[in-house]
Short mmCIF file of C-alpha atoms and ligand atoms in Angstrom, two decimals:
data_model
loop_
_atom_site.label_atom_id
_atom_site.label_comp_id
_atom_site.label_asym_id
_atom_site.label_seq_id
_atom_site.Cartn_x
_atom_site.Cartn_y
_atom_site.Cartn_z
CA MET A 1 -14.23 12.21 -9.39
CA LYS A 2 -11.11 11.73 -7.62
CA VAL A 3 -10.08 8.34 -8.82
CA LEU A 4 -6.99 6.27 -7.44
CA VAL A 5 -5.77 3.91 -9.99
CA ILE A 6 -3.64 1.30 -8.35
CA GLY A 7 -1.48 -0.59 -11.08
CA GLY A 8 -1.48 2.55 -13.18
CA ASP A 9 1.89 1.88 -14.85
CA GLY A 10 0.53 -1.49 -16.22
CA TYR A 11 -1.29 -2.53 -19.60
CA CYS A 12 -4.81 -1.82 -18.27
CA GLY A 13 -4.15 0.55 -15.68
CA TRP A 14 -1.88 3.33 -17.77
CA ALA A 15 -4.72 3.04 -20.35
CA THR A 16 -7.27 3.76 -17.88
CA ALA A 17 -5.47 6.32 -16.16
CA LEU A 18 -5.05 8.43 -19.31
CA TYR A 19 -8.65 7.96 -20.26
CA LEU A 20 -10.12 8.96 -16.82
CA SER A 21 -7.82 11.97 -16.90
CA ASN A 22 -9.07 12.91 -20.34
CA GLN A 23 -12.68 12.69 -19.04
CA GLY A 24 -12.15 15.21 -16.61
CA HIS A 25 -11.45 12.96 -13.55
CA GLU A 26 -9.00 14.08 -11.13
CA VAL A 27 -6.43 10.92 -11.13
CA GLY A 28 -3.94 9.65 -9.26
CA ILE A 29 -1.73 6.54 -9.88
CA LEU A 30 -0.54 4.13 -7.31
CA ASP A 31 2.34 1.53 -8.76
CA SER A 32 5.35 -0.02 -7.16
CA LEU A 33 6.47 -0.50 -10.56
CA VAL A 34 7.47 -4.14 -9.77
CA ARG A 35 6.03 -5.26 -13.13
CA ARG A 36 8.90 -3.66 -14.97
CA HIS A 37 11.30 -5.30 -12.05
CA TRP A 38 9.63 -8.95 -13.07
CA ASP A 39 10.04 -8.10 -16.86
CA ASN A 40 13.90 -7.35 -15.85
CA GLU A 41 14.18 -10.42 -13.66
CA LEU A 42 12.86 -12.68 -16.41
CA GLY A 43 14.75 -10.91 -19.32
CA VAL A 44 11.70 -10.09 -21.21
CA GLN A 45 10.53 -6.66 -22.42
CA THR A 46 7.15 -5.32 -23.81
CA LEU A 47 7.01 -5.38 -27.59
CA THR A 48 6.56 -1.51 -27.44
CA PRO A 49 9.26 0.65 -25.96
CA ILE A 50 7.55 2.28 -22.89
CA ALA A 51 9.18 5.37 -21.26
CA PRO A 52 9.81 5.73 -17.49
CA ILE A 53 6.50 6.55 -15.47
CA GLY A 54 7.84 10.06 -14.69
CA GLN A 55 8.49 11.05 -18.31
CA ARG A 56 5.01 9.53 -19.35
CA LEU A 57 3.04 11.66 -16.80
CA GLN A 58 5.44 14.69 -17.87
CA ARG A 59 4.50 14.38 -21.36
CA TRP A 60 0.71 13.86 -20.65
CA LYS A 61 0.82 17.30 -18.80
CA ASP A 62 2.84 18.88 -21.66
CA LEU A 63 0.19 17.59 -24.23
CA THR A 64 -3.17 18.25 -22.27
CA GLY A 65 -2.29 20.42 -19.43
CA LYS A 66 -3.72 17.81 -17.21
CA SER A 67 -1.80 16.48 -14.14
CA ILE A 68 -1.78 12.98 -12.91
CA ASP A 69 -0.38 12.47 -9.18
CA LEU A 70 2.02 9.63 -8.73
CA PHE A 71 2.65 7.55 -5.86
CA VAL A 72 5.34 4.94 -6.13
CA GLY A 73 5.06 2.30 -3.28
CA ASP A 74 3.61 -1.30 -2.86
CA ILE A 75 0.20 -1.93 -1.24
CA THR A 76 1.36 -4.72 0.69
CA ASN A 77 3.13 -2.13 2.88
CA TYR A 78 0.26 -0.93 4.93
CA GLU A 79 2.02 2.23 6.25
CA PHE A 80 2.49 3.38 2.73
CA LEU A 81 -1.03 2.67 1.55
CA HIS A 82 -2.66 4.35 4.41
CA LYS A 83 -0.68 7.73 3.98
CA THR A 84 -1.38 7.61 0.27
CA LEU A 85 -4.74 7.16 0.68
CA ARG A 86 -5.05 10.08 3.21
CA LYS A 87 -3.01 12.29 0.82
CA PHE A 88 -5.12 11.76 -2.07
CA GLU A 89 -8.48 11.25 -0.51
CA PRO A 90 -10.01 9.16 -3.28
CA GLN A 91 -13.87 8.70 -3.83
CA ALA A 92 -13.32 5.68 -6.18
CA ILE A 93 -10.24 3.33 -6.16
CA VAL A 94 -9.60 1.26 -9.30
CA HIS A 95 -7.54 -1.73 -8.24
CA PHE A 96 -5.33 -3.16 -11.14
CA GLY A 97 -2.28 -3.68 -8.75
CA GLU A 98 -1.47 -7.36 -8.84
CA GLN A 99 0.61 -9.99 -10.38
CA ARG A 100 -1.41 -11.07 -13.14
CA SER A 101 0.05 -13.97 -15.19
CA ALA A 102 -1.05 -17.35 -14.54
CA PRO A 103 2.34 -18.99 -15.99
CA PHE A 104 4.11 -16.73 -13.65
CA SER A 105 2.23 -18.12 -10.50
CA MET A 106 3.08 -21.61 -11.59
CA VAL A 107 6.81 -21.46 -12.16
CA ASP A 108 7.56 -22.88 -8.51
CA ARG A 109 6.50 -22.66 -4.97
CA GLU A 110 8.40 -19.01 -4.69
CA HIS A 111 6.31 -17.54 -7.55
CA ALA A 112 2.95 -19.21 -6.29
CA VAL A 113 3.64 -17.71 -2.79
CA LEU A 114 4.63 -14.30 -4.27
CA THR A 115 1.56 -14.20 -6.36
CA GLN A 116 -0.74 -14.98 -3.43
CA VAL A 117 1.14 -12.75 -0.80
CA ASN A 118 1.06 -9.82 -3.29
CA ASN A 119 -2.45 -10.00 -4.46
CA VAL A 120 -4.28 -11.15 -1.41
CA VAL A 121 -2.57 -9.20 1.18
CA GLY A 122 -2.22 -6.15 -0.98
CA THR A 123 -6.26 -6.08 -1.38
CA LEU A 124 -6.87 -7.22 2.28
CA ASN A 125 -4.47 -4.00 3.45
CA LEU A 126 -6.66 -1.67 1.05
CA LEU A 127 -9.98 -3.15 2.49
CA TYR A 128 -8.66 -2.25 5.90
CA ALA A 129 -7.62 1.15 4.64
CA MET A 130 -10.88 1.95 3.38
CA ARG A 131 -12.78 0.87 6.37
CA GLN A 132 -10.32 3.02 8.58
CA ASP A 133 -10.67 6.25 6.70
CA PHE A 134 -12.65 5.74 3.67
CA PRO A 135 -15.43 3.90 4.19
CA ASP A 136 -17.85 5.44 1.53
CA CYS A 137 -15.03 5.17 -1.29
CA HIS A 138 -16.29 2.46 -4.05
CA LEU A 139 -13.66 -0.09 -4.75
CA VAL A 140 -13.57 -1.30 -8.31
CA LYS A 141 -11.55 -4.39 -8.20
CA LEU A 142 -10.29 -6.36 -11.17
CA GLY A 143 -11.05 -9.87 -11.11
CA THR A 144 -11.05 -12.52 -13.61
CA MET A 145 -13.44 -14.63 -15.77
CA GLY A 146 -10.91 -17.32 -14.95
CA GLU A 147 -12.21 -17.49 -11.59
CA TYR A 148 -15.17 -19.38 -12.80
CA GLY A 149 -13.13 -22.04 -14.84
CA THR A 150 -15.08 -23.97 -17.57
CA PRO A 151 -18.39 -25.48 -15.91
CA ASN A 152 -20.59 -27.36 -17.74
CA ILE A 153 -23.33 -24.85 -17.32
CA ASP A 154 -23.90 -21.23 -18.24
CA ILE A 155 -21.88 -18.76 -16.27
CA GLU A 156 -23.78 -16.12 -14.48
CA GLU A 157 -22.44 -12.53 -13.27
CA GLY A 158 -21.19 -13.52 -9.91
CA TYR A 159 -24.33 -15.14 -8.20
CA ILE A 160 -26.68 -18.08 -9.11
CA THR A 161 -29.85 -18.86 -7.68
CA ILE A 162 -30.18 -22.45 -6.68
CA GLU A 163 -32.99 -24.83 -5.59
CA HIS A 164 -31.86 -27.53 -3.21
CA ASN A 165 -33.98 -30.08 -1.46
CA GLY A 166 -37.11 -27.84 -1.88
CA ARG A 167 -35.26 -24.57 -0.59
CA LYS A 168 -34.08 -21.85 -2.81
CA ASP A 169 -31.08 -19.12 -2.58
CA THR A 170 -29.08 -16.86 -4.51
CA LEU A 171 -25.32 -18.03 -3.91
CA PRO A 172 -21.92 -16.71 -5.06
CA TYR A 173 -21.07 -18.75 -8.42
CA PRO A 174 -19.04 -21.69 -7.90
CA LYS A 175 -15.41 -21.18 -8.65
CA GLN A 176 -12.88 -23.58 -10.43
CA PRO A 177 -9.86 -21.48 -11.33
CA GLY A 178 -6.97 -22.86 -13.23
CA SER A 179 -3.97 -21.38 -11.75
CA PHE A 180 -2.44 -20.18 -8.41
CA TYR A 181 -2.85 -16.57 -10.05
CA HIS A 182 -6.55 -17.41 -10.81
CA LEU A 183 -7.06 -18.66 -7.40
CA SER A 184 -5.56 -15.70 -5.87
CA LYS A 185 -8.51 -13.61 -7.66
CA VAL A 186 -11.13 -16.13 -6.05
CA HIS A 187 -9.51 -15.49 -2.58
CA ASP A 188 -9.69 -11.71 -3.24
CA SER A 189 -13.30 -11.96 -4.17
CA HIS A 190 -14.19 -13.80 -1.02
CA ASN A 191 -12.37 -11.08 1.28
CA ILE A 192 -13.96 -8.26 -0.48
CA HIS A 193 -17.40 -9.80 -0.36
CA PHE A 194 -16.99 -10.54 3.30
CA ALA A 195 -15.65 -7.00 4.02
CA CYS A 196 -18.66 -5.53 2.28
CA LYS A 197 -20.87 -7.70 4.41
CA ILE A 198 -19.26 -6.71 7.92
CA TRP A 199 -18.21 -3.18 7.34
CA GLY A 200 -20.81 -1.89 4.74
CA LEU A 201 -17.78 -0.98 2.15
CA ARG A 202 -19.11 -0.72 -1.45
CA ALA A 203 -17.30 -2.90 -3.89
CA THR A 204 -17.57 -3.78 -7.64
CA ASP A 205 -15.84 -6.96 -8.80
CA LEU A 206 -15.13 -6.78 -12.80
CA ASN A 207 -14.34 -10.31 -13.81
CA GLN A 208 -12.46 -9.41 -16.85
CA GLY A 209 -11.66 -11.62 -19.77
CA ILE A 210 -8.53 -11.52 -22.02
CA VAL A 211 -7.82 -8.18 -22.96
CA TYR A 212 -6.51 -7.36 -26.58
CA GLY A 213 -5.20 -4.47 -28.54
CA VAL A 214 -2.86 -1.49 -27.53
CA LEU A 215 -4.06 1.70 -28.72
CA THR A 216 -6.66 4.05 -27.13
CA ASP A 217 -7.21 7.43 -28.06
CA GLU A 218 -4.94 8.77 -25.36
CA THR A 219 -2.00 6.02 -25.62
CA GLY A 220 -1.85 6.86 -29.33
CA MET A 221 -1.37 10.72 -28.99
CA ASP A 222 2.26 10.20 -28.59
CA GLU A 223 5.28 7.90 -28.81
CA MET A 224 6.02 8.79 -25.07
CA LEU A 225 2.61 7.42 -23.87
CA ILE A 226 2.74 4.25 -25.81
CA ASN A 227 1.22 1.34 -23.81
CA ARG A 228 3.04 -2.13 -22.74
CA LEU A 229 2.24 -5.11 -25.07
CA ASP A 230 3.37 -8.22 -23.91
CA TYR A 231 4.16 -11.09 -26.29
CA ASP A 232 6.44 -13.54 -24.07
CA GLY A 233 5.54 -16.88 -22.86
CA ILE A 234 4.92 -15.56 -19.22
CA PHE A 235 3.13 -12.21 -19.58
CA GLY A 236 1.98 -12.57 -23.24
CA THR A 237 -1.89 -13.45 -23.61
CA ALA A 238 -3.48 -15.29 -26.29
CA LEU A 239 -4.37 -12.65 -28.94
CA ASN A 240 -1.86 -10.34 -28.69
CA ARG A 241 0.80 -12.95 -28.86
CA PHE A 242 -0.75 -14.24 -31.87
CA CYS A 243 -0.40 -11.15 -33.74
CA ILE A 244 3.17 -10.59 -32.78
CA GLN A 245 4.00 -14.22 -33.65
CA ALA A 246 2.18 -13.66 -37.24
CA ALA A 247 4.35 -10.37 -37.87
CA ILE A 248 7.73 -12.14 -37.17
CA GLY A 249 6.74 -15.37 -39.10
CA HIS A 250 6.74 -17.63 -35.91
CA PRO A 251 3.84 -20.25 -36.02
CA LEU A 252 0.99 -19.42 -33.93
CA THR A 253 1.23 -21.24 -30.59
CA VAL A 254 -1.84 -22.80 -29.90
CA TYR A 255 -1.81 -24.92 -26.78
CA GLY A 256 -3.29 -28.44 -27.25
CA LYS A 257 -6.61 -28.95 -29.26
CA GLY A 258 -7.38 -25.12 -29.21
CA GLY A 259 -10.87 -25.56 -28.27
CA GLN A 260 -10.32 -23.78 -24.92
CA THR A 261 -13.03 -20.80 -25.08
CA ARG A 262 -12.38 -17.42 -23.24
CA GLY A 263 -14.12 -14.08 -23.01
CA PHE A 264 -12.34 -11.23 -24.69
CA LEU A 265 -12.26 -7.44 -25.01
CA ASP A 266 -10.48 -4.66 -26.78
CA ILE A 267 -8.55 -2.38 -24.39
CA ARG A 268 -10.66 0.61 -25.59
CA ASP A 269 -13.79 -1.34 -23.80
CA THR A 270 -11.63 -2.11 -20.90
CA VAL A 271 -11.11 1.74 -19.90
CA ARG A 272 -14.79 2.48 -20.87
CA CYS A 273 -16.22 -0.42 -18.62
CA ILE A 274 -14.10 1.28 -15.59
CA GLU A 275 -15.93 4.53 -16.36
CA ILE A 276 -19.06 2.89 -16.36
CA ALA A 277 -18.45 1.29 -12.94
CA ILE A 278 -17.15 4.29 -11.37
CA SER A 279 -20.21 6.40 -12.43
CA ASN A 280 -22.58 3.95 -11.18
CA PRO A 281 -21.22 3.19 -7.73
CA ALA A 282 -22.25 -0.02 -5.82
CA ALA A 283 -24.80 0.68 -2.88
CA PRO A 284 -23.04 0.72 0.73
CA GLY A 285 -22.68 -3.22 1.83
CA GLU A 286 -23.15 -4.27 -1.88
CA PHE A 287 -20.46 -6.68 -3.52
CA ARG A 288 -21.46 -6.45 -7.03
CA VAL A 289 -19.99 -8.53 -10.01
CA PHE A 290 -19.90 -7.77 -13.58
CA ASN A 291 -18.63 -10.00 -16.18
CA GLN A 292 -16.32 -7.66 -18.22
CA PHE A 293 -15.85 -9.11 -21.75
CA THR A 294 -17.70 -8.47 -24.96
CA GLU A 295 -17.22 -11.58 -27.07
CA LEU A 296 -16.35 -15.47 -26.63
CA PHE A 297 -13.76 -17.04 -28.96
CA SER A 298 -12.01 -20.29 -29.04
CA ILE A 299 -8.22 -20.20 -29.15
CA GLY A 300 -8.08 -22.39 -32.19
CA ASP A 301 -10.75 -19.77 -34.04
CA LEU A 302 -8.60 -16.88 -32.94
CA ALA A 303 -5.44 -18.21 -34.48
CA MET A 304 -7.50 -18.97 -37.79
CA MET A 305 -8.68 -15.30 -37.70
CA VAL A 306 -5.26 -13.98 -37.18
CA LYS A 307 -3.65 -16.34 -40.06
CA LYS A 308 -6.44 -15.13 -42.37
CA ALA A 309 -5.62 -11.45 -41.68
CA GLY A 310 -2.04 -11.88 -41.58
CA ASN A 311 -2.34 -13.85 -45.16
CA SER A 312 -4.31 -10.93 -46.43
CA MET A 313 -1.50 -8.51 -45.66
CA GLY A 314 0.92 -10.86 -47.17
CA LEU A 315 2.41 -12.59 -44.26
CA ASN A 316 2.85 -16.24 -44.51
CA VAL A 317 1.20 -17.52 -41.15
CA GLU A 318 1.29 -21.22 -39.97
CA VAL A 319 -0.71 -22.52 -36.74
CA ASP A 320 1.22 -25.04 -34.53
CA HIS A 321 -0.52 -27.09 -31.91
CA LEU A 322 1.84 -27.57 -29.29
CA ALA A 323 1.59 -30.04 -26.15
CA ASN A 324 -0.57 -28.21 -23.66
CA PRO A 325 1.79 -26.81 -20.84
CA ARG A 326 -1.39 -26.02 -18.77
CA VAL A 327 -3.94 -28.51 -17.15
CA GLU A 328 -7.03 -27.29 -18.71
CA LEU A 329 -10.09 -28.74 -20.65
CA GLU A 330 -9.39 -28.43 -24.32
CA GLU A 331 -12.84 -28.93 -25.64
CA HIS A 332 -15.66 -27.63 -23.40
CA TYR A 333 -18.90 -25.88 -23.00
CA PHE A 334 -18.54 -22.22 -22.53
CA ASN A 335 -21.42 -19.77 -22.24
CA ALA A 336 -20.96 -16.69 -19.85
CA LYS A 337 -23.46 -13.81 -19.35
CA ASN A 338 -22.25 -10.36 -20.00
CA THR A 339 -25.42 -8.03 -19.93
CA LYS A 340 -24.55 -5.87 -16.89
CA LEU A 341 -22.08 -3.73 -18.32
CA LEU A 342 -24.19 -3.55 -21.57
CA ASP A 343 -27.15 -2.52 -19.66
CA LEU A 344 -25.22 0.38 -18.17
CA GLY A 345 -24.11 1.64 -21.55
CA LEU A 346 -21.16 -0.11 -22.71
CA GLU A 347 -21.00 -0.04 -26.68
CA PRO A 348 -18.36 -2.83 -27.48
CA HIS A 349 -15.73 -2.43 -29.98
CA LEU A 350 -15.98 -5.94 -31.45
CA LEU A 351 -13.08 -7.84 -32.86
CA SER A 352 -12.81 -6.89 -36.47
CA ASP A 353 -10.41 -7.34 -39.73
CA SER A 354 -9.45 -3.67 -39.02
CA LEU A 355 -8.52 -4.23 -35.65
CA LEU A 356 -6.47 -7.33 -36.42
CA ASP A 357 -4.71 -5.18 -39.27
CA SER A 358 -3.81 -2.41 -36.91
CA LEU A 359 -2.51 -4.92 -34.24
CA LEU A 360 -0.57 -6.82 -36.90
CA ASN A 361 0.83 -3.53 -38.34
CA PHE A 362 1.94 -2.27 -34.76
CA ALA A 363 3.74 -5.69 -34.25
CA VAL A 364 5.36 -5.33 -37.68
CA LYS A 365 6.69 -1.85 -36.78
CA TYR A 366 8.26 -3.06 -33.81
CA GLN A 367 9.39 -6.59 -34.55
CA GLN A 368 13.11 -5.72 -34.27
CA ARG A 369 12.32 -5.87 -30.65
CA VAL A 370 11.07 -9.33 -30.38
CA ASP A 371 13.38 -11.85 -28.49
CA LYS A 372 12.30 -15.08 -30.20
CA GLN A 373 13.90 -17.13 -27.56
CA GLU A 374 11.07 -15.89 -25.18
CA ILE A 375 8.09 -16.96 -27.46
CA LEU A 376 7.73 -20.85 -26.49
CA PRO A 377 6.10 -21.45 -23.24
CA LYS A 378 8.52 -22.57 -20.68
CA VAL A 379 6.16 -23.04 -17.70
CA SER A 380 4.67 -26.45 -17.06
CA TRP A 381 1.59 -26.85 -14.65
CA LYS A 382 2.56 -30.49 -13.77
P1 NAD B 1 0.02 -5.44 -15.65
O1 NAD B 1 1.17 -6.44 -15.19
O2 NAD B 1 0.46 -4.63 -16.86
O3 NAD B 1 -0.19 -4.19 -14.56
C1 NAD B 1 -0.14 -4.37 -13.30
C2 NAD B 1 0.42 -3.37 -12.51
O4 NAD B 1 0.31 -3.20 -10.90
C3 NAD B 1 2.00 -3.21 -12.78
O5 NAD B 1 2.29 -1.87 -13.15
C4 NAD B 1 2.37 -3.58 -11.50
O6 NAD B 1 3.79 -2.83 -10.97
C5 NAD B 1 1.55 -3.20 -10.54
N1 NAD B 1 1.48 -3.76 -9.01
C6 NAD B 1 1.69 -5.04 -8.98
N2 NAD B 1 1.51 -5.46 -7.68
C7 NAD B 1 1.61 -4.22 -6.97
C8 NAD B 1 1.56 -4.01 -5.71
N3 NAD B 1 1.54 -5.00 -4.73
N4 NAD B 1 1.60 -2.70 -5.25
C9 NAD B 1 1.68 -1.81 -6.19
N5 NAD B 1 1.57 -2.07 -7.55
C10 NAD B 1 1.67 -3.33 -7.97
O7 NAD B 1 -1.32 -6.07 -15.80
P2 NAD B 1 -2.51 -5.75 -16.58
O8 NAD B 1 -2.38 -6.69 -17.61
O9 NAD B 1 -2.53 -4.42 -16.74
O10 NAD B 1 -3.75 -6.30 -15.49
C11 NAD B 1 -4.37 -5.46 -14.41
C12 NAD B 1 -5.18 -6.14 -13.70
O11 NAD B 1 -6.42 -6.46 -14.69
C13 NAD B 1 -4.57 -7.26 -12.98
O12 NAD B 1 -5.32 -7.42 -11.78
C14 NAD B 1 -5.29 -8.58 -13.77
O13 NAD B 1 -5.41 -9.69 -13.06
C15 NAD B 1 -6.48 -8.05 -14.58
N6 NAD B 1 -6.69 -8.51 -15.54
C16 NAD B 1 -6.08 -8.44 -16.92
C17 NAD B 1 -6.29 -9.01 -17.97
C18 NAD B 1 -5.46 -9.09 -19.11
O14 NAD B 1 -5.71 -9.62 -20.18
N7 NAD B 1 -4.25 -8.12 -19.26
C19 NAD B 1 -7.43 -9.88 -18.07
C20 NAD B 1 -8.23 -9.80 -17.04
C21 NAD B 1 -8.01 -9.32 -15.84
N1 USQ B 2 -2.97 -20.18 -24.68
C1 USQ B 2 -2.60 -20.90 -26.05
N2 USQ B 2 -1.37 -20.28 -26.45
C2 USQ B 2 -0.65 -19.29 -26.23
C3 USQ B 2 -1.18 -18.53 -25.01
C4 USQ B 2 -2.30 -19.01 -24.38
O1 USQ B 2 -3.02 -21.72 -26.59
O2 USQ B 2 0.26 -18.66 -26.89
C5 USQ B 2 -4.27 -20.69 -24.21
C6 USQ B 2 -3.86 -21.16 -22.84
O3 USQ B 2 -3.89 -22.37 -22.60
C7 USQ B 2 -5.59 -20.73 -22.20
C8 USQ B 2 -5.88 -19.60 -22.90
O4 USQ B 2 -5.00 -19.67 -24.37
O5 USQ B 2 -6.27 -21.75 -22.47
C9 USQ B 2 -5.81 -17.95 -22.27
O6 USQ B 2 -4.32 -17.85 -22.08
P1 USQ B 2 -3.94 -16.49 -22.01
O7 USQ B 2 -2.32 -16.65 -21.37
O8 USQ B 2 -4.08 -15.75 -22.83
O9 USQ B 2 -4.62 -15.90 -20.70
P2 USQ B 2 -4.65 -16.45 -18.99
O10 USQ B 2 -3.64 -17.25 -18.66
O11 USQ B 2 -6.14 -17.00 -18.78
O12 USQ B 2 -4.69 -14.87 -18.32
C10 USQ B 2 -5.06 -13.78 -19.03
C11 USQ B 2 -4.33 -12.46 -18.25
C12 USQ B 2 -4.92 -12.71 -16.61
C13 USQ B 2 -6.40 -12.59 -16.90
C14 USQ B 2 -6.91 -13.67 -17.77
C15 USQ B 2 -8.48 -13.24 -18.21
O13 USQ B 2 -3.10 -12.65 -17.98
O14 USQ B 2 -4.49 -11.65 -15.92
O15 USQ B 2 -6.96 -12.72 -15.50
O16 USQ B 2 -6.47 -13.63 -19.09
S1 USQ B 2 -9.46 -15.06 -18.38
O17 USQ B 2 -8.48 -16.05 -19.15
O18 USQ B 2 -10.73 -14.80 -18.59
O19 USQ B 2 -9.32 -15.79 -17.07
#
């Protein structure tokens, strides 16, 4: 299949592009490289030294004989996007190309506006470009579990059947996101749902949980193919951050009580979920929603697991409970469904001691690259 991976220079996108290429798909990457620019602006770097995109792709070709087309540009630029789609003629589009950090979106008005314009306008352009020239193409869009927030009832996959005053309907599940970033995903979901309804487009919204890990079969083939691994207070996410903190002897930064519970998945499952979604396309007019995570953990429990794994490697790991910079529930009910991808054949890589060991060892290997000033959170929601 011809698959265009938007955001293919990023953490999930790079691993996915190589995986799909290795599976025999014809892959193109579209990326504005803006994430590398934001890192430079913030003065932070990924733990791992990532090569320039051209060099990455050349090495992939040298190693495997497979080429990946590259289109450098911004999907908020409609002319560029439209031209790229016409040139590549995708059968499926996997859309990772957004500003994805909640703290980044909460820095100030400019960052909130940047996040929502980048994400909502980019996705809206994509919907119009698909309607114009590729109405049969399948859009696989990365959403987030954070669209739902933390309601006091079970979280379904996208829709909930409700009885109200004697009548019954299946409706989009209520959304209570916790940052201007997470809100941008809700706005995207509404726009995509509407476009499917009025134009008959086909789309799958993957409400992904927090991704952890760094190695996939493909990115581990060669140092030049290494994936990014963020640890800073803006782009670093919970489990990856904790492993890197443990490796350098920094106390683990649990915000508040640590009872915040989220869905998590290994990056090796991210790439497989995308393959499952593109191999089983949504029907014309269908807006399908899958919850893409494999396990639920509280942040406090994760910190204890990293502490235990670190201790058994001889690392001295402390856990700190910092004042929470976010506005969120720190103790709550959380029970989300995730059966749709499992029913389509996902075989999860569950979090194990060996994965934690390998992530900790990875972090120890690159610990010299860590800037300790960038670990504590600096962005407050209030
Ligand atoms: P990332 O920042 O590593 O990668 C995103 C890529 O998109 C970057 O390479 C960036 O340059 C590109 N991009 C951003 N805006 C663009 C634009 N307007 N035009 C073209 N390219 C653009 O992020 P990631 O961690 O790989 O996340 C990818 C997607 O998955 C995001 O949509 C994110 O919301 C979602 N997601 C990520 C996680 C996670 O834990 N990392 C969890 C759930 C959902
Ligand atoms: N947290 C800590 N300590 C830290 C970092 C985070 O306690 O050092 C807490 C946060 O307060 C929050 C939870 O851990 O309660 C998750 O935070 P995170 O930074 O790991 O993840 P989040 O901000 O939710 O965003 C990440 C990705 C985003 C994706 C989302 C999936 O950056 O792109 O959409 O995970 S989800 O969380 O399911 O919405």
